[in-house]
CSV table of C-alpha atoms in Angstrom, one decimal:
chain,number,residue,atom,x,y,z
A,1,UNK,CA,0.2,-0.2,-0.1
A,2,UNK,CA,1.0,3.7,-0.6
A,3,UNK,CA,-0.6,6.9,-0.9
A,4,UNK,CA,0.0,9.6,-4.0
A,5,UNK,CA,-0.6,13.2,-3.0
A,6,UNK,CA,-1.1,15.2,-6.2
A,7,UNK,CA,-0.3,18.0,-5.5
A,8,UNK,CA,0.3,19.0,-1.7
A,9,UNK,CA,-0.4,22.7,-3.1
A,10,UNK,CA,-4.1,21.3,-3.9
A,11,UNK,CA,-5.1,19.7,-0.8
A,12,UNK,CA,-6.2,22.2,2.4
A,13,UNK,CA,-6.4,21.5,6.5
A,14,UNK,CA,-9.8,22.7,8.0
A,15,UNK,CA,-7.9,24.2,10.6
A,16,UNK,CA,-6.1,26.4,9.1
A,17,UNK,CA,-8.0,29.7,7.7
A,18,UNK,CA,-5.7,30.3,4.5
A,19,UNK,CA,-5.9,29.0,1.3
A,20,UNK,CA,-5.0,25.7,-0.5
A,21,UNK,CA,-1.0,26.3,-1.3
A,22,UNK,CA,-0.1,28.9,1.4
A,23,UNK,CA,2.9,28.2,3.5
A,24,UNK,CA,0.8,27.7,6.3
A,25,UNK,CA,-1.2,25.1,4.8
A,26,UNK,CA,1.8,23.6,3.0
A,27,UNK,CA,3.4,23.3,6.2
A,28,UNK,CA,0.5,22.0,8.0
A,29,UNK,CA,-0.5,19.3,5.8
A,30,UNK,CA,2.6,18.1,5.1
A,31,UNK,CA,3.2,17.7,9.1
A,32,UNK,CA,0.0,15.8,9.1
A,33,UNK,CA,0.9,13.4,6.1
A,34,UNK,CA,4.0,12.9,7.7
A,35,UNK,CA,2.5,11.8,11.2
A,36,UNK,CA,0.1,9.4,9.9
A,37,UNK,CA,3.1,7.6,7.4
A,38,UNK,CA,4.9,7.1,10.7
A,39,UNK,CA,2.0,5.7,12.5
A,40,UNK,CA,0.4,3.8,9.9
A,41,UNK,CA,3.7,2.5,8.4
A,42,UNK,CA,2.4,3.5,4.9
A,43,UNK,CA,4.6,5.3,2.5
A,44,UNK,CA,3.3,8.6,1.3
A,45,UNK,CA,4.7,10.3,-1.8
A,46,UNK,CA,4.0,14.1,-2.4
A,47,UNK,CA,3.9,15.9,-5.1
A,48,UNK,CA,4.9,19.7,-5.4
A,49,UNK,CA,5.2,22.3,-7.9
A,50,UNK,CA,8.5,23.5,-9.5
A,51,UNK,CA,9.5,26.7,-10.8
A,52,UNK,CA,11.0,27.4,-14.0
A,53,UNK,CA,14.1,26.8,-12.9
A,54,UNK,CA,12.9,23.0,-12.2
A,55,UNK,CA,13.8,23.6,-8.0
A,56,UNK,CA,10.8,22.9,-5.7
A,57,UNK,CA,8.6,26.0,-5.9
A,58,UNK,CA,8.1,28.4,-2.4
A,59,UNK,CA,10.0,28.1,0.4
A,60,UNK,CA,12.0,25.3,1.6
A,61,UNK,CA,9.5,24.2,4.3
A,62,UNK,CA,8.3,21.0,2.1
A,63,UNK,CA,12.1,19.6,1.6
A,64,UNK,CA,12.6,20.1,5.4
A,65,UNK,CA,9.6,18.1,6.8
A,66,UNK,CA,9.8,15.2,4.0
A,67,UNK,CA,12.5,12.2,4.5
A,68,UNK,CA,13.5,12.2,0.9
A,69,UNK,CA,13.0,14.5,-1.8
A,70,UNK,CA,13.2,12.8,-5.5
A,71,UNK,CA,13.2,15.2,-9.0
A,72,UNK,CA,13.2,13.9,-12.1
A,73,UNK,CA,15.4,15.6,-14.7
A,74,UNK,CA,15.0,15.5,-18.7
A,75,UNK,CA,14.1,17.2,-21.8
A,76,UNK,CA,10.7,17.2,-23.0
A,77,UNK,CA,11.8,16.7,-26.9
A,78,UNK,CA,13.5,13.2,-25.5
A,79,UNK,CA,12.4,10.0,-24.1
A,80,UNK,CA,15.2,9.8,-21.5
A,81,UNK,CA,14.6,10.9,-17.8
A,82,UNK,CA,16.8,10.8,-14.9
A,83,UNK,CA,15.4,10.3,-11.3
A,84,UNK,CA,17.8,12.2,-8.8
A,85,UNK,CA,17.8,12.0,-5.3
A,86,UNK,CA,18.6,15.8,-3.7
A,87,UNK,CA,17.9,14.6,0.3
A,88,UNK,CA,17.8,11.2,1.9
A,89,UNK,CA,17.5,11.2,5.6
A,90,UNK,CA,18.0,7.4,5.7
A,91,UNK,CA,20.6,6.8,3.5
A,92,UNK,CA,23.2,7.9,0.2
A,93,UNK,CA,22.0,10.6,-2.5
A,94,UNK,CA,24.4,9.4,-5.2
A,95,UNK,CA,21.9,6.6,-6.4
A,96,UNK,CA,20.0,7.5,-9.8
A,97,UNK,CA,17.6,5.9,-11.7
A,98,UNK,CA,17.5,6.2,-15.6
A,99,UNK,CA,14.1,5.8,-17.5
A,100,UNK,CA,12.7,5.9,-20.6
A,101,UNK,CA,9.3,7.5,-21.0
A,102,UNK,CA,6.9,5.3,-23.4
A,103,UNK,CA,3.6,5.0,-24.1
A,104,UNK,CA,3.0,2.7,-21.3
A,105,UNK,CA,4.8,5.0,-18.9
A,106,UNK,CA,8.4,4.7,-17.5
A,107,UNK,CA,10.4,1.9,-18.4
A,108,UNK,CA,14.1,1.4,-16.7
A,109,UNK,CA,16.9,1.5,-18.9
A,110,UNK,CA,19.2,-1.0,-17.6
A,111,UNK,CA,22.5,0.1,-19.8
A,112,UNK,CA,22.0,3.6,-20.7
A,113,UNK,CA,25.7,3.8,-22.0
A,114,UNK,CA,24.8,1.8,-25.1
A,115,UNK,CA,21.3,3.7,-25.8
A,116,UNK,CA,23.2,7.3,-25.6
A,117,UNK,CA,26.1,6.3,-27.7
A,118,UNK,CA,25.8,7.0,-31.6
A,119,UNK,CA,25.1,3.6,-33.6
A,120,UNK,CA,26.6,5.5,-36.8
A,121,UNK,CA,29.8,4.4,-38.0
A,122,UNK,CA,30.5,7.2,-40.1
A,123,UNK,CA,33.3,9.3,-39.2
A,124,UNK,CA,32.1,13.1,-38.6
A,125,UNK,CA,33.9,15.7,-36.9
A,126,UNK,CA,32.6,17.6,-33.6
A,127,UNK,CA,31.5,14.2,-31.9
A,128,UNK,CA,33.5,12.8,-28.5
A,129,UNK,CA,32.6,10.1,-26.0
A,130,UNK,CA,32.9,11.5,-22.5
A,131,UNK,CA,33.0,8.9,-19.5
A,132,UNK,CA,30.9,10.5,-16.7
A,133,UNK,CA,29.5,9.2,-13.4
A,134,UNK,CA,25.7,9.8,-12.5
A,135,UNK,CA,25.1,9.2,-8.6
A,136,UNK,CA,27.4,6.2,-8.6
A,137,UNK,CA,26.9,4.9,-11.9
A,138,UNK,CA,29.2,5.2,-14.8
A,139,UNK,CA,28.0,6.1,-18.1
A,140,UNK,CA,29.1,6.9,-21.4
A,141,UNK,CA,27.9,10.1,-23.3
A,142,UNK,CA,28.2,11.6,-26.6
A,143,UNK,CA,29.5,15.3,-26.9
A,144,UNK,CA,28.7,17.2,-30.4
A,145,UNK,CA,30.1,20.4,-30.9
A,146,UNK,CA,29.5,22.7,-34.1
A,147,UNK,CA,32.3,25.3,-34.6
A,148,UNK,CA,31.4,27.7,-37.5
A,149,UNK,CA,32.1,30.9,-39.0
A,150,UNK,CA,30.0,33.8,-37.3
A,151,UNK,CA,27.8,35.6,-39.6
A,152,UNK,CA,26.7,38.6,-37.0
A,153,UNK,CA,28.9,40.8,-35.2
A,154,UNK,CA,28.7,39.1,-32.0
A,155,UNK,CA,29.5,35.2,-32.2
A,156,UNK,CA,27.2,33.0,-30.5
A,157,UNK,CA,27.4,30.6,-27.9
A,158,UNK,CA,24.8,27.9,-27.3
A,159,UNK,CA,24.6,25.0,-24.9
A,160,UNK,CA,22.2,21.9,-24.5
A,161,UNK,CA,22.6,19.9,-21.8
A,162,UNK,CA,25.8,21.7,-20.4
A,163,UNK,CA,26.9,24.4,-18.2
A,164,UNK,CA,27.4,27.6,-20.6
A,165,UNK,CA,29.7,29.5,-18.4
A,166,UNK,CA,31.7,26.3,-18.0
A,167,UNK,CA,31.9,26.3,-21.9
A,168,UNK,CA,32.7,29.4,-21.9
A,169,UNK,CA,35.7,28.9,-19.8
A,170,UNK,CA,36.5,25.9,-21.7
A,171,UNK,CA,37.1,27.7,-24.9
A,172,UNK,CA,39.2,30.5,-23.0
A,173,UNK,CA,41.5,27.9,-21.9
A,174,UNK,CA,41.7,26.7,-25.3
A,175,UNK,CA,42.6,30.0,-26.9
A,176,UNK,CA,45.2,30.8,-23.7
A,177,UNK,CA,46.9,27.2,-23.2
A,178,UNK,CA,46.5,25.9,-27.0
A,179,UNK,CA,46.8,28.6,-29.2
A,180,UNK,CA,43.4,28.0,-30.9
A,181,UNK,CA,41.1,30.8,-31.4
A,182,UNK,CA,37.5,30.6,-31.1
A,183,UNK,CA,36.3,34.6,-31.2
A,184,UNK,CA,34.8,34.8,-34.6
A,185,UNK,CA,33.4,31.5,-34.7
A,186,UNK,CA,29.9,30.6,-33.5
A,187,UNK,CA,29.7,27.4,-31.2
A,188,UNK,CA,27.1,25.1,-30.1
A,189,UNK,CA,27.5,22.6,-27.7
A,190,UNK,CA,25.0,19.7,-27.5
A,191,UNK,CA,24.9,16.2,-25.0
A,192,UNK,CA,23.2,13.6,-27.0
A,193,UNK,CA,20.3,12.1,-25.4
A,194,UNK,CA,18.7,15.2,-24.1
A,195,UNK,CA,20.5,14.6,-20.7
A,196,UNK,CA,22.0,17.4,-18.3
A,197,UNK,CA,25.5,16.5,-17.5
A,198,UNK,CA,26.8,18.0,-14.1
A,199,UNK,CA,30.3,15.7,-13.8
A,200,UNK,CA,33.4,17.6,-14.5
A,201,UNK,CA,35.0,14.9,-16.0
A,202,UNK,CA,33.4,15.7,-19.3
A,203,UNK,CA,35.7,18.6,-20.0
A,204,UNK,CA,38.3,16.5,-21.8
A,205,UNK,CA,35.4,15.3,-24.1
A,206,UNK,CA,34.1,18.5,-24.9
A,207,UNK,CA,37.2,19.7,-25.5
A,208,UNK,CA,37.9,17.0,-28.0
A,209,UNK,CA,35.0,17.7,-29.9
A,210,UNK,CA,35.2,21.4,-29.9
A,211,UNK,CA,39.0,21.2,-31.7
A,212,UNK,CA,37.5,18.2,-33.8
A,213,UNK,CA,34.7,20.7,-35.3
A,214,UNK,CA,37.3,23.5,-35.7
A,215,UNK,CA,39.8,21.6,-37.9
A,216,UNK,CA,37.3,19.4,-39.4
A,217,UNK,CA,39.3,16.2,-37.9
A,218,UNK,CA,36.9,13.5,-36.8
A,219,UNK,CA,37.9,12.0,-33.5
A,220,UNK,CA,38.3,8.0,-33.6
A,221,UNK,CA,35.0,6.3,-32.4
A,222,UNK,CA,37.0,3.9,-30.2
A,223,UNK,CA,38.1,6.5,-28.1
A,224,UNK,CA,36.8,8.0,-25.0
A,225,UNK,CA,37.4,10.9,-22.2
A,226,UNK,CA,37.3,11.3,-18.2
A,227,UNK,CA,38.9,14.0,-17.1
A,228,UNK,CA,38.7,18.1,-15.8
A,229,UNK,CA,40.3,21.1,-17.1
A,230,UNK,CA,41.4,23.5,-14.9
A,231,UNK,CA,41.9,27.3,-15.5
A,232,UNK,CA,45.9,26.7,-15.9
A,233,UNK,CA,45.4,23.9,-18.8
A,234,UNK,CA,45.8,21.1,-16.4
A,235,UNK,CA,43.8,18.2,-16.7
A,236,UNK,CA,42.7,17.2,-13.5
A,237,UNK,CA,41.8,13.9,-11.5
A,238,UNK,CA,38.5,12.7,-11.2
A,239,UNK,CA,36.8,10.2,-8.8
A,240,UNK,CA,36.1,6.4,-9.6
A,241,UNK,CA,38.4,6.3,-12.2
A,242,UNK,CA,38.6,2.2,-12.1
A,243,UNK,CA,34.8,2.3,-12.6
A,244,UNK,CA,35.0,4.7,-15.6
A,245,UNK,CA,37.7,2.7,-17.7
A,246,UNK,CA,35.9,-0.9,-17.1
A,247,UNK,CA,32.9,0.9,-18.2
A,248,UNK,CA,34.6,1.7,-21.5
A,249,UNK,CA,36.5,-1.6,-21.7
A,250,UNK,CA,33.2,-3.3,-21.6
A,251,UNK,CA,31.2,-1.4,-24.0
A,252,UNK,CA,34.5,-2.3,-26.6
A,253,UNK,CA,36.4,1.3,-26.5
A,254,UNK,CA,40.0,0.8,-27.4
A,255,UNK,CA,41.8,3.9,-25.6
A,256,UNK,CA,40.5,6.3,-22.6
A,257,UNK,CA,42.0,9.7,-22.1
A,258,UNK,CA,42.6,10.5,-18.5
A,259,UNK,CA,44.8,12.8,-16.0
A,260,UNK,CA,48.1,12.0,-15.6
A,261,UNK,CA,47.3,12.8,-12.1
A,262,UNK,CA,44.8,9.8,-11.9
A,263,UNK,CA,45.9,6.6,-10.1
A,264,UNK,CA,44.2,3.5,-11.1
A,265,UNK,CA,44.3,-0.2,-10.4
A,266,UNK,CA,46.1,-2.4,-12.3
A,267,UNK,CA,42.7,-4.5,-12.9
A,268,UNK,CA,41.1,-2.4,-15.8
A,269,UNK,CA,44.7,-2.0,-17.3
A,270,UNK,CA,44.4,-5.7,-17.9
A,271,UNK,CA,41.6,-5.4,-20.2
A,272,UNK,CA,41.7,-4.8,-23.7
A,273,UNK,CA,42.1,-0.8,-23.5
A,274,UNK,CA,45.0,1.3,-23.7
A,275,UNK,CA,45.0,3.8,-20.8
A,276,UNK,CA,46.6,7.2,-22.0
A,277,UNK,CA,47.3,9.9,-19.5
A,278,UNK,CA,47.7,13.6,-20.4
A,279,UNK,CA,48.8,16.2,-18.0
A,280,UNK,CA,47.7,19.7,-19.6
A,281,UNK,CA,45.2,20.5,-22.6
A,282,UNK,CA,47.9,21.1,-24.9
A,283,UNK,CA,49.3,17.6,-24.6
A,284,UNK,CA,45.7,16.2,-25.4
A,285,UNK,CA,45.5,18.5,-28.4
A,286,UNK,CA,48.9,17.6,-30.0
A,287,UNK,CA,47.9,14.0,-29.2
A,288,UNK,CA,45.0,14.0,-30.8
A,289,UNK,CA,44.9,15.8,-33.6
A,290,UNK,CA,49.1,16.3,-34.2
């Protein structure tokens, strides 16, 4: 048995003289539901409104009272959704769920990496594969970049599924440290599948995609990347590197670029994947594009 309240802003307590959705009503109704759940041992799912930024609308009262806060993420134009834990009073917030929205409802995606990677064998510039970690789950994602001559006076910068400010930072680092100029070019960045990636280990994959598009040189589809870029151009170590390497090896990748500062066990290196460690962004560009 379970109870679903849709939504907390539409119900009201007769003991509170205010309209449904007010702060006092939300606080009182949520508290009553919490007491009922504890006494009856019946789970209660409360659906709350969100604002344009995707956060729970209104004051943080609702989040403070409940035991767990779950939130769906995803682009309405794509079928994939990530169920992320923002708060968990009784456990870890590192677990996530990945689902596909279908006619019959949500279906769990057991192997998201295979679905999010391009199935085309055609060699095209501007594409690179990143080995990211969402929660505690390693996941390979295709990053796509398009660099073209700016038509208007001010070059355009656009990013879908990735922080636009971080894209601007990576472009600045490429210009300063690798001598690649993007000042007269429009730059468009996209994360395939409609996902939003927060893992900074995606940085060097985006760098590879940007340079690939700028120079119109494809990146080998059997290469993937996992490393963070610092402001000085160094490639910084990332967490869970053994899991990332093992996921890349499992999916048949032949090479993975990681930071020179990452320490990994011998186990992943024993497989049929070559691990290439680079310390600086210019070393990465030179290794890939000469």
